[in-house]
Coordinates of C-alpha atoms in Angstrom, one line a residue:
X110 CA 0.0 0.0 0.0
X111 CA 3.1 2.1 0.9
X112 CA 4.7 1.5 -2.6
X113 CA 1.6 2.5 -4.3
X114 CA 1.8 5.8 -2.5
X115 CA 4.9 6.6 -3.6
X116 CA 3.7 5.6 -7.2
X117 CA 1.3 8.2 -7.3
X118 CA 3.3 11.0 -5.3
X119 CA 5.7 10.3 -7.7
X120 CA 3.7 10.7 -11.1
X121 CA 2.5 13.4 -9.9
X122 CA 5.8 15.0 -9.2
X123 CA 6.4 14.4 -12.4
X124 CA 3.8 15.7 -14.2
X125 CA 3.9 18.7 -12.2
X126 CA 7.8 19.0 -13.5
X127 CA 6.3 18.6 -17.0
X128 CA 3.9 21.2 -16.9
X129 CA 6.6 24.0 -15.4
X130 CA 8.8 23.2 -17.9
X131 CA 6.5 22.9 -20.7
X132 CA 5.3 26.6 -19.1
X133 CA 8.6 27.9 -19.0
X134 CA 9.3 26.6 -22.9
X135 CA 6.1 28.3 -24.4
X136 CA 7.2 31.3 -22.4
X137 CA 10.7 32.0 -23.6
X138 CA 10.2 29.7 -26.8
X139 CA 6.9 30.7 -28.6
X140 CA 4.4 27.9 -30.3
X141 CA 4.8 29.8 -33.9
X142 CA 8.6 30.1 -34.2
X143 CA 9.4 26.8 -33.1
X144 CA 6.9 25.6 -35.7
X145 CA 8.4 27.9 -38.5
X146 CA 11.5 25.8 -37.6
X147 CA 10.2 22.2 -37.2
X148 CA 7.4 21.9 -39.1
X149 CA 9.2 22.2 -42.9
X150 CA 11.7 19.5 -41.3
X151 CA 8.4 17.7 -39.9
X152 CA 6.9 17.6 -43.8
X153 CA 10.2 16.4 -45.1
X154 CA 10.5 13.2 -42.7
X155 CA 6.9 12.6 -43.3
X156 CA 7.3 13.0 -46.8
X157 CA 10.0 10.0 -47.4
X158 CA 7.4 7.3 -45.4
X159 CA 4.0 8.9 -46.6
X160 CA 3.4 8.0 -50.4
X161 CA 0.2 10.5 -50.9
X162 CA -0.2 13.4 -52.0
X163 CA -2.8 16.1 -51.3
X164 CA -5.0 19.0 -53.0
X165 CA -6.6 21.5 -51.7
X166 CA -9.5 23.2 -53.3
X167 CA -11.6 26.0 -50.8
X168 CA -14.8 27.5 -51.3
X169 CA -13.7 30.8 -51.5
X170 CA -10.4 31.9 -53.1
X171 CA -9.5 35.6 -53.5
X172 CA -12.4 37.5 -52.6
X173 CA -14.1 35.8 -49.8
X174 CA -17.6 36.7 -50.8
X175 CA -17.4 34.9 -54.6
X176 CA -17.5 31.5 -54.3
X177 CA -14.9 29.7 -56.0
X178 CA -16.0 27.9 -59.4
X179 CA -14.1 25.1 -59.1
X180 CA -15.3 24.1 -56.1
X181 CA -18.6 24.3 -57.3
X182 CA -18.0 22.0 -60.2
X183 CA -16.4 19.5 -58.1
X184 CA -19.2 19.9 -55.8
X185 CA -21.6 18.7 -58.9
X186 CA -18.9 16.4 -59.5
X187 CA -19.2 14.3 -56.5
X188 CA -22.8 14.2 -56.1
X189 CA -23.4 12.4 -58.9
X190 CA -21.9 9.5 -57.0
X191 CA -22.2 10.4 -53.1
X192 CA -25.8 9.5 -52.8
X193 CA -24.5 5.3 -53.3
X194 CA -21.0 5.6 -52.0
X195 CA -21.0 8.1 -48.6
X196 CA -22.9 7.3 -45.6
X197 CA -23.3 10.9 -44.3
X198 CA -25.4 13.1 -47.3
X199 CA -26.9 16.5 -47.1
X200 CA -30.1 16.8 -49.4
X201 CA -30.6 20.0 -51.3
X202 CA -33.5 21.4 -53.8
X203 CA -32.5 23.7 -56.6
X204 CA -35.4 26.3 -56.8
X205 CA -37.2 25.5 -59.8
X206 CA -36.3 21.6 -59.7
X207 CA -38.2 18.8 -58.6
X208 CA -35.6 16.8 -57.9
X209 CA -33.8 16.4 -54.7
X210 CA -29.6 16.8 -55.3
X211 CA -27.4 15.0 -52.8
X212 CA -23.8 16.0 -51.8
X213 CA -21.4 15.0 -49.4
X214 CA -21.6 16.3 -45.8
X215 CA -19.3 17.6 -43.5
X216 CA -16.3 15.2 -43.0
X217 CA -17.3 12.5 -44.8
X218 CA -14.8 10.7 -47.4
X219 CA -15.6 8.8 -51.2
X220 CA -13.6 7.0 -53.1
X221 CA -13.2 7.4 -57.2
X222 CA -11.4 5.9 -60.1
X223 CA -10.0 7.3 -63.1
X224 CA -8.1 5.3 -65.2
X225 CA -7.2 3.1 -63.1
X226 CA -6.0 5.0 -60.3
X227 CA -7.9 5.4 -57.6
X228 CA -8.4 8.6 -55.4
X229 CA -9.8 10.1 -52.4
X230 CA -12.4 12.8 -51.7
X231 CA -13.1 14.2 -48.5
X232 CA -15.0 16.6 -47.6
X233 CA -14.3 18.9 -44.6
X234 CA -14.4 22.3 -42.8
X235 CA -12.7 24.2 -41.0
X236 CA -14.2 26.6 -37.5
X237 CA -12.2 29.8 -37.2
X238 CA -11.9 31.0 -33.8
X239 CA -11.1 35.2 -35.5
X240 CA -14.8 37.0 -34.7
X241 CA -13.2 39.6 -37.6
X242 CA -16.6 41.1 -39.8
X243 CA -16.9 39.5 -43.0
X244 CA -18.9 40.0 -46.1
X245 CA -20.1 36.7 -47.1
X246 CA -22.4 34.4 -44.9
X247 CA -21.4 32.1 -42.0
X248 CA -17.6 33.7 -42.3
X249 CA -16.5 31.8 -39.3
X250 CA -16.4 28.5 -41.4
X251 CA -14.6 27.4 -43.9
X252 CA -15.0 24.8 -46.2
X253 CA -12.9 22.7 -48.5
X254 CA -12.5 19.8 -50.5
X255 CA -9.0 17.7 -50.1
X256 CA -8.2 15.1 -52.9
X257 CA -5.8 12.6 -51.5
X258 CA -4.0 10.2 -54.3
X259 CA -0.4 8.4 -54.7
X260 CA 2.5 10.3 -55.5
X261 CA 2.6 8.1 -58.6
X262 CA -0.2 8.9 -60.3
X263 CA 0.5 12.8 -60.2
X264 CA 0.9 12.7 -63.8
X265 CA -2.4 11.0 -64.5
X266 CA -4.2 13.5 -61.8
X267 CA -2.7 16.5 -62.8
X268 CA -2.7 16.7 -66.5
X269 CA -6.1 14.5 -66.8
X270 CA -8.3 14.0 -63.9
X271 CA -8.7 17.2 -62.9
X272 CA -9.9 18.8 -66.5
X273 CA -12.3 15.5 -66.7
X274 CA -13.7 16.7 -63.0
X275 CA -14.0 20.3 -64.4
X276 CA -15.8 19.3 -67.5
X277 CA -18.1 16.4 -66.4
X278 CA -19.0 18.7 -63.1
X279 CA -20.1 21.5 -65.2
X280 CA -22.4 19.3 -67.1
X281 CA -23.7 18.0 -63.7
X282 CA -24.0 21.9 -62.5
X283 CA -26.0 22.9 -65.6
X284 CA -28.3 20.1 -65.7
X285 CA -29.1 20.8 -62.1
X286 CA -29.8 24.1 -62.3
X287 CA -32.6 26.5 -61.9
X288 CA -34.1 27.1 -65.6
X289 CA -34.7 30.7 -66.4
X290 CA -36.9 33.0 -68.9
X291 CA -35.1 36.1 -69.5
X292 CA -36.3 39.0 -70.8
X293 CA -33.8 42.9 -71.9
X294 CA -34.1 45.7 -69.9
X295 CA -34.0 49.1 -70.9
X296 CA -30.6 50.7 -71.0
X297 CA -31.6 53.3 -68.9
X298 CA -32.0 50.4 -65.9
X299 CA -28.6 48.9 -66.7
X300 CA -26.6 51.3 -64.0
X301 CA -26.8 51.2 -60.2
X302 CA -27.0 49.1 -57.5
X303 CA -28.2 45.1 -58.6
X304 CA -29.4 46.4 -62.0
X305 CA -29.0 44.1 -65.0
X306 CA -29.2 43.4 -68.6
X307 CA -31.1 41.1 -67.9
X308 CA -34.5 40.2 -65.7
X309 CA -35.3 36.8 -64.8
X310 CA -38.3 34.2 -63.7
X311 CA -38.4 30.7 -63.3
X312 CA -38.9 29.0 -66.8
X313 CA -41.8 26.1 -66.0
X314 CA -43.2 26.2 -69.3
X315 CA -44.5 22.4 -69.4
X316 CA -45.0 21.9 -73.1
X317 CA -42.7 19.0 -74.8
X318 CA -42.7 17.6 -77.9
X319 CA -44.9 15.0 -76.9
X320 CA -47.9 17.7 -76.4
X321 CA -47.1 19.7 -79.5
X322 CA -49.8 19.2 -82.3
X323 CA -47.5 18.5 -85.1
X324 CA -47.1 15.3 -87.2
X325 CA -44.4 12.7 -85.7
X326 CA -42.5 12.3 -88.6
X327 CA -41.7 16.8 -88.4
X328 CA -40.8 16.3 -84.4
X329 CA -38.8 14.0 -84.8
X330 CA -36.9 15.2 -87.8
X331 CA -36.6 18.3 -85.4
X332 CA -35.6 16.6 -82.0
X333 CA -32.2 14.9 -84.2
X334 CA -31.4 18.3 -85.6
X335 CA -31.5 19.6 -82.0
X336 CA -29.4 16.3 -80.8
X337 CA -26.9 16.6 -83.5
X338 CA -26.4 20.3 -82.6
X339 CA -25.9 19.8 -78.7
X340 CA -23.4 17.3 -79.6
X341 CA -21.2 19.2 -82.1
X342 CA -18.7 20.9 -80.5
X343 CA -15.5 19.3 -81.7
X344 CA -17.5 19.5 -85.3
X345 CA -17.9 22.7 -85.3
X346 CA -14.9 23.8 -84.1
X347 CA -13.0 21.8 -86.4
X348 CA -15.1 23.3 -89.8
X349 CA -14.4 27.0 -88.4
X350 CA -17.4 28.2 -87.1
X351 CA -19.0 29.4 -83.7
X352 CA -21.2 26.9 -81.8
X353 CA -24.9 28.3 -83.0
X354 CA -28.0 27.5 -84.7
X355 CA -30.2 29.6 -86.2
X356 CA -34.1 28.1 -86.3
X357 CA -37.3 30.3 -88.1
X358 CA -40.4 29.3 -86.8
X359 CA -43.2 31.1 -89.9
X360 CA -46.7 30.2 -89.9
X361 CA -50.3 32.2 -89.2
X362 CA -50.9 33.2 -85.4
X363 CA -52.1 30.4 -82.9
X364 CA -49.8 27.3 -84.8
X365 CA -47.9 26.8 -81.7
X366 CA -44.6 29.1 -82.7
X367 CA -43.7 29.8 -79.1
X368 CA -44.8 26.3 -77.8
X369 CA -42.2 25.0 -80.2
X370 CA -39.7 27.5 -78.4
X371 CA -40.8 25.8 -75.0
X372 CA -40.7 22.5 -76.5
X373 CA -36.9 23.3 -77.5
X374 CA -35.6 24.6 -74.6
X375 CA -37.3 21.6 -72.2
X376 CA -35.9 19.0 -74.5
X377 CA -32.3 20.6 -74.7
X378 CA -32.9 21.9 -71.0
X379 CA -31.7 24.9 -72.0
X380 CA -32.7 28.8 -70.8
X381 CA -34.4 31.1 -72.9
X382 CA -33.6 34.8 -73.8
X383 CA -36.5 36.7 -75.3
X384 CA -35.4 39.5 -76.7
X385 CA -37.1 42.7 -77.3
X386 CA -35.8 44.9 -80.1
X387 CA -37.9 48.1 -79.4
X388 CA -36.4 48.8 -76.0
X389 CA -32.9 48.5 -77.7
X390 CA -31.2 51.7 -78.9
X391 CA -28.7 51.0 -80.9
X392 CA -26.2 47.8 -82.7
X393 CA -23.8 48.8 -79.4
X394 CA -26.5 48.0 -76.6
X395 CA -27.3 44.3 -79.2
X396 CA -23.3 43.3 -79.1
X397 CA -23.6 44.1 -75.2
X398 CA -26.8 42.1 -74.6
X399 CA -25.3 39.1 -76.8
X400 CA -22.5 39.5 -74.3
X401 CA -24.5 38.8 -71.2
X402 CA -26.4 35.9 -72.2
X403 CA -25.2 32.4 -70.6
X404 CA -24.0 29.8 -73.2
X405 CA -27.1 26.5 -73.7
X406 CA -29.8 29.3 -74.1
X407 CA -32.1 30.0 -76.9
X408 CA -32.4 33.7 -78.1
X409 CA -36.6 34.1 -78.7
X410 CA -37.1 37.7 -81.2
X411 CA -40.6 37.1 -82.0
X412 CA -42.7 38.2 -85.1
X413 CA -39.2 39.7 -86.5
X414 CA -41.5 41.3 -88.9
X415 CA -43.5 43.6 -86.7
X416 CA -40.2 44.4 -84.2
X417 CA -38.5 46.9 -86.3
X418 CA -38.5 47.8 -89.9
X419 CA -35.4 46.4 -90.5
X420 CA -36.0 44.9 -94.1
X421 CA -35.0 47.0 -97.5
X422 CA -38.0 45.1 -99.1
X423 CA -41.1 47.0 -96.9
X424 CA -38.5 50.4 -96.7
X425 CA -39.1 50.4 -100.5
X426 CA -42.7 49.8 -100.4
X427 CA -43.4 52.3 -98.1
X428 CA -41.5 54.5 -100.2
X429 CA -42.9 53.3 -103.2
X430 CA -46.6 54.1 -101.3
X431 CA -45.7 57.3 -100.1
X432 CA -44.9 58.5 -103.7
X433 CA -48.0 57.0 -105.0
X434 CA -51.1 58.2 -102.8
X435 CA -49.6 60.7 -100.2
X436 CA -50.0 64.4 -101.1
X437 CA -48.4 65.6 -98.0
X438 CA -46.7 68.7 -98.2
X439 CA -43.2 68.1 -98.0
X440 CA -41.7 70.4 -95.4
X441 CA -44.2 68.1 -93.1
X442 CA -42.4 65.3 -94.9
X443 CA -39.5 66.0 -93.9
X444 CA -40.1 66.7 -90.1
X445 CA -42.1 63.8 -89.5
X446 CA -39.1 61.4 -91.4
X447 CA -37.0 63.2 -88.9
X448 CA -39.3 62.9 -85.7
X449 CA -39.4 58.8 -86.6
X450 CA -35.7 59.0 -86.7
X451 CA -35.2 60.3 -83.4
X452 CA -37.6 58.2 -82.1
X453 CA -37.0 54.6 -80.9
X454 CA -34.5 51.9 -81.8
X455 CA -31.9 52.4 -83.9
X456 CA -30.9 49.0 -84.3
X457 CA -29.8 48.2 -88.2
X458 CA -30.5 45.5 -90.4
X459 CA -26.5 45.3 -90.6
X460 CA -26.4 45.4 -86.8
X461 CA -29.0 42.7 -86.3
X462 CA -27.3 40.1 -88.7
X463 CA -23.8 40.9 -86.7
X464 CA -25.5 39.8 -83.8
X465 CA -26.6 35.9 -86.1
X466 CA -23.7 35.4 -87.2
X467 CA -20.7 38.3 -86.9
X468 CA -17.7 37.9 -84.5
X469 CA -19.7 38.9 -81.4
X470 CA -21.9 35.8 -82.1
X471 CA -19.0 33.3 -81.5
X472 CA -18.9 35.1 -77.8
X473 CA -19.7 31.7 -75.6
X474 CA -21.5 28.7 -77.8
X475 CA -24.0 26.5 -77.4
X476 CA -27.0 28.6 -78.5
X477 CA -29.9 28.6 -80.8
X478 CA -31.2 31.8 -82.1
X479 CA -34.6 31.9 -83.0
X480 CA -37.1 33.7 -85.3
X481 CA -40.5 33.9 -85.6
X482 CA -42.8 35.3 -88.2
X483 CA -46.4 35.5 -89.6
X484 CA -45.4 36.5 -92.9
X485 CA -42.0 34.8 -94.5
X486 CA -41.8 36.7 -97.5
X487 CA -42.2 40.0 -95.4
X488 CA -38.5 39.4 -94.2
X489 CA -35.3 40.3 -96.4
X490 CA -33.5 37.4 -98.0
X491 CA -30.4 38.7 -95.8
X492 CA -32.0 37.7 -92.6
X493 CA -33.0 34.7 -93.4
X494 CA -31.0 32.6 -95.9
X495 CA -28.7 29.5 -94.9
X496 CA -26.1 30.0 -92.3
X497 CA -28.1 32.8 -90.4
X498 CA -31.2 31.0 -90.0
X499 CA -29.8 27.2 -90.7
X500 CA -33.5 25.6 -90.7
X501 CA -36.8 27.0 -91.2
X502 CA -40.0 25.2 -89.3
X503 CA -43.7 25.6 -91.1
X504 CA -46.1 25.8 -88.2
X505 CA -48.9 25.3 -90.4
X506 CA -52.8 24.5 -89.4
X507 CA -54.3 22.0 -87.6
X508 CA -53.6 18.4 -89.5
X509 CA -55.6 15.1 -88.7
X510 CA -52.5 14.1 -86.9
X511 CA -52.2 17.3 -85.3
X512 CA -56.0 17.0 -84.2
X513 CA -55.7 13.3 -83.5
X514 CA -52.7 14.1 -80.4
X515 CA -55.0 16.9 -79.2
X516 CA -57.7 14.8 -79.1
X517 CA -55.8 12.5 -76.6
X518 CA -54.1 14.9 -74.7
X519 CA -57.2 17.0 -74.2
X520 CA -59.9 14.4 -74.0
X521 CA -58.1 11.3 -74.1
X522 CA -60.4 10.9 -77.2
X523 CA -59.2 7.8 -79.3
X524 CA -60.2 6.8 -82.9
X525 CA -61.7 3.5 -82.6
X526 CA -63.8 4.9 -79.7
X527 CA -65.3 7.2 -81.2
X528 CA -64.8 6.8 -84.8
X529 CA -68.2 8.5 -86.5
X530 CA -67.0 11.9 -84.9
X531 CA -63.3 11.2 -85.7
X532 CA -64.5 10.9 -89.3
X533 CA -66.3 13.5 -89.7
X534 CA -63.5 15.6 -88.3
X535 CA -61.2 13.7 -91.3
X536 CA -63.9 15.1 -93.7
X537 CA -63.6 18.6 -92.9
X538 CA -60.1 18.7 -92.3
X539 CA -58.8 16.6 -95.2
X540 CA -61.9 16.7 -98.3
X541 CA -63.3 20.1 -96.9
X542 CA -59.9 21.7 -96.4
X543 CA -61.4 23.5 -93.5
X544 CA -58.4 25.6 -92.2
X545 CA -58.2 26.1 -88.4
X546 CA -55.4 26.6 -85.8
X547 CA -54.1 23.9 -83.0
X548 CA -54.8 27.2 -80.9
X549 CA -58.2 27.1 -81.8
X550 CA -59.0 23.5 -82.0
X551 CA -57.6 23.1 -78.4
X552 CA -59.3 26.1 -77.0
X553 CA -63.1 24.0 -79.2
X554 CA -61.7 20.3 -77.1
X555 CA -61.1 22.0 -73.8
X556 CA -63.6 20.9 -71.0
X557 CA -65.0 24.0 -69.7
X558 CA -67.4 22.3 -66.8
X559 CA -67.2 19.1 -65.5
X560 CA -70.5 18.3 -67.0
X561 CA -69.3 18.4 -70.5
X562 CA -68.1 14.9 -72.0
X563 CA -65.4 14.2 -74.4
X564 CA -68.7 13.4 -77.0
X565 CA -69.9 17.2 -76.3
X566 CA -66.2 18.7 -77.3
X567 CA -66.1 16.7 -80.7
X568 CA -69.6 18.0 -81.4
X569 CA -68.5 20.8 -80.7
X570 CA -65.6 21.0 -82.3
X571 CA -67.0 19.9 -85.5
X572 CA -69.5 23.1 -85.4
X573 CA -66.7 25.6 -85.2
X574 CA -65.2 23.5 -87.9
X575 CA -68.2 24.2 -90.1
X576 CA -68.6 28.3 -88.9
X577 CA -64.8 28.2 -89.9
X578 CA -66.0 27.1 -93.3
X579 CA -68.7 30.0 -93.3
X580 CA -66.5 32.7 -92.2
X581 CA -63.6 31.9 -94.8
X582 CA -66.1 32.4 -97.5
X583 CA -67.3 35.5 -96.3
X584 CA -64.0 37.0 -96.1
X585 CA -63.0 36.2 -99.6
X586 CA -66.1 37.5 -100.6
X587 CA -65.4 40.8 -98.3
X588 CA -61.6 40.8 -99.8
X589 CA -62.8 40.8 -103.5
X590 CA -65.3 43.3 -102.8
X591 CA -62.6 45.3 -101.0
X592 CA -60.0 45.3 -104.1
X593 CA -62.6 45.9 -106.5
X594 CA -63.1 49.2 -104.7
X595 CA -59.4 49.9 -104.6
X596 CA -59.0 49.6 -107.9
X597 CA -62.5 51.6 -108.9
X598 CA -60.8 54.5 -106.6
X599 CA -57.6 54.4 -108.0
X600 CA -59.6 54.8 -111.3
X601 CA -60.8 57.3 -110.2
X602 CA -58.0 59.1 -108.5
X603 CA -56.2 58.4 -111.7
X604 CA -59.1 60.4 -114.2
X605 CA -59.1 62.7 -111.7
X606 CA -55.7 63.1 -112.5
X607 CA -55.6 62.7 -116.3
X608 CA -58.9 65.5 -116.1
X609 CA -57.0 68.5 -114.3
X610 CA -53.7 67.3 -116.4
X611 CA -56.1 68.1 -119.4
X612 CA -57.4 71.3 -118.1
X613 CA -54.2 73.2 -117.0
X614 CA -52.8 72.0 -120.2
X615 CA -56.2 73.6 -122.0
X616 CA -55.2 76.7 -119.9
X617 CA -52.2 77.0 -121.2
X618 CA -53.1 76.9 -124.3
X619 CA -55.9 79.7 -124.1
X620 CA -53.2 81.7 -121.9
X621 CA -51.1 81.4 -125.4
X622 CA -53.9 82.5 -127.7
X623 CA -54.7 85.6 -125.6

């Protein structure tokens, strides 16, 4: 019992001893120079018995409040794979997707391969004991990601891996992302604090190709073009040209122009940039708009026709009707031309096809431009020929195919159910050649109580089908009658003509004789 005693008094003793000296050394030999000395010695021993190496990569580098893109990308990276291979995940929603993204949580370690060689992936953070201010949220932590892999695969890592993490993260970080519909803001908004180019929402459109009332054999011709253009990078870089595609969408109102637009960009999952020509002043404020927008977008100008009069084809009509008909006097001419100047864009026709396909279009890639138009030969054969607008989409009227999906989607209406309507439909729409929109055939289909049935929607489509038929003849019968009295009033404005042409001339001739 004695001998244990003296055990105890003895240990403690001891560590008494320890902790005065240990007090005594931190006093006169600080923690931070002794490591300044020891610890490069301490990495250099370690380094001839430890084989790995290991990388860095912080959330935010430089300035603290922008987080760091590459750690972003490898965050998309990893959680393609974390949701099978960690045990500790952290379950995020991007706004604007329904689906749930997984990542890695704090501290928790995955394996991957590449190659051949396998590496390591941990996840971690860092608590900073500094209470300084900072800018960006939660400044007290830090977090990183630390890639751990043999020394003798540094080769393999550095020069491959790390571009294939880059590039397949990116895709990951895209396809995750909130979806957006943006729209130009006047440049007067562009300056100041948070103002943009750009305003955004939430692009939810929910039409696809599968609801769009077009024949099978056109969407699919479409969806490959779109395919073969998402995946043609290394093509087109190879042949010399920027990463774009130019699409015109013509056809009368209500074919489904800007459904095909939403169609698009859900089946390329791309955002969509509808730009507004009348709010822009000039070619300079287009380059710097083209600047702005993201690369997989679509760029929307639609009914290109009625946004500015940018073609030489109506410039000369209107000339050519201003000479004809217009008596105007011409000091009046001349300050309203001047007053239309002044007012509004002045955005060029040469302007506008820099923007297609100039050298600021090959700023980014990866975008579609589209047009859309009521009238196709209202546009000048420099705006749309091959290489600006590289395909050109007839959204024509309402088919029996056409009529046959809307049926289904609207009613779920099928042929051989009811096949007397269906019919009589195919009579009117094929042997009649009753012309009527998808627009309007949806809007004739669409339940508007719960007491109508799918019986009541044909019937009553087949009606409007047959007023269609009415009404087309009466306006061709209003148009004839129309250009007949045109012409009898051109007649007449040209006798009038000929008759005072006749009497100043007889005029003259008396004025002679007198």
């Amino acid at each position: 019992m004695g001998t244990m005693s003296e055990v105890w008094t003895n240990t403690g003793s001891a560590l008494a001893s320890l902790v005065f000296i240990y007090t005594i050394f931190e006093r006169f030999f600080p923690a931070h120079r002794v490591r300044e000395h020891f610890e490069p010695l301490a990495q250099r021993l370690v380094g001839l018995v430890y084989p790995y190496i290991q990388i860095t990569f912080h959330e935010y580098s430089g300035q603290r409040f922008k987080r760091s893109d590459v750690y972003d990308a490898i965050q998309s990276y990893l959680s393609k794979d974390s949701s099978s291979r960690a045990k500790k995940l952290t379950a995020n929603r991007v706004k604007g997707n329904n689906s749930i993204v997984l990542s890695m949580d704090d501290h928790e370690e995955i394996t991957d391969e590449f190659e051949g060689v396998k590496v390591w992936w941990q996840a971690k953070k860092h608590q900073s004991e500094s209470r300084s201010i900072s800018f960006y949220p939660k400044a007290e932590e830090s977090r990183f990601y630390m890639l751990k892999f043999h020394r003798c695969d540094r080769q393999v890592i550095t020069e491959r891996y790390l571009d294939h993490v880059m590039s397949e993260g990116k895709i990951v970080g895209v396809k995750n992302r909130e979806r957006k519909l943006y729209s130009n803001n006047p440049s007067e908004n562009w300056s100041g604090y948070k103002q943009t180019k750009w305003s955004h929402v939430t692009f939810e459109h929910p039409a696809t190709f599968d609801t769009l009332a077009m024949e099978d054999k056109k969407k699919e011709e479409i969806k490959n073009d779109l395919i073969k253009f998402s995946n043609s990078k290394d093509y087109y870089k190879k042949i010399g040209k920027a990463w774009k595609r130019g699409y015109l969408l013509f056809g009368p109102p209500g074919t489904g122009k800007s459904t095909m637009i939403a169609a698009m960009a859900n089946f390329l999952e791309y955002d969509v940039y509808d730009l507004e020509l009348t709010t822009v002043k000039d070619n300079t404020e287009l380059r710097r708009l083209l600047i702005e927008t993201s690369v997989k977008s679509i760029i929307v100008i639609e009914d290109i026709d009625c946004s500015l009069d940018l073609t030489g084809q109506r410039k000369q009509k209107k000339e050519e009707e201003e000479e004809d008909g217009d008596e105007t006097n011409p000091i009046e001419k001349q300050m309203k031309k001047e007053k239309d100047e002044n007012k509004g864009s002045k955005v060029t026709l040469s302007g506008l096809l820099n923007f297609i396909d100039g050298l600021w279009s090959s700023c980014g890639g990866e975008r579609i431009i589209v047009f859309t138009t009521n009238f196709i030969d209202k546009l000048d054969p420099a705006l749309i020929r091959k290489g600006r607008m590289d395909k050109r989409i007839e959204m024509s009227y309402c088919g029996l195919e056409a009529f046959k999906l809307l049926a289904k989607n609207y009613l779920d209406a099928k042929e051989e159910d009811d096949s007397e309507l269906f019919d009589e439909i195919k009579r009117l729409l094929e042997v009649e050649e009753i012309k009527m929109t998808p627009a309007d055939v949806g809007e004739n289909l669409l339940k508007r109580s719960e007491v109508e049935t799918k019986e009541f929607c044909l019937k009553r489509l087949i009606e409007a089908l047959k007023e269609e038929k009415e009404e087309a003849k009466r306006r061709i019968e209003d148009e004839e009658k129309k250009k007949k009295e045109e012409e009898d009033t051109k007649r007449k404005k040209r006798e009038e003509k000929k008759t005072k042409s006749e009497e100043k001339e007889q005029n003259g001739i008396a004025t002679k004789e007198v």
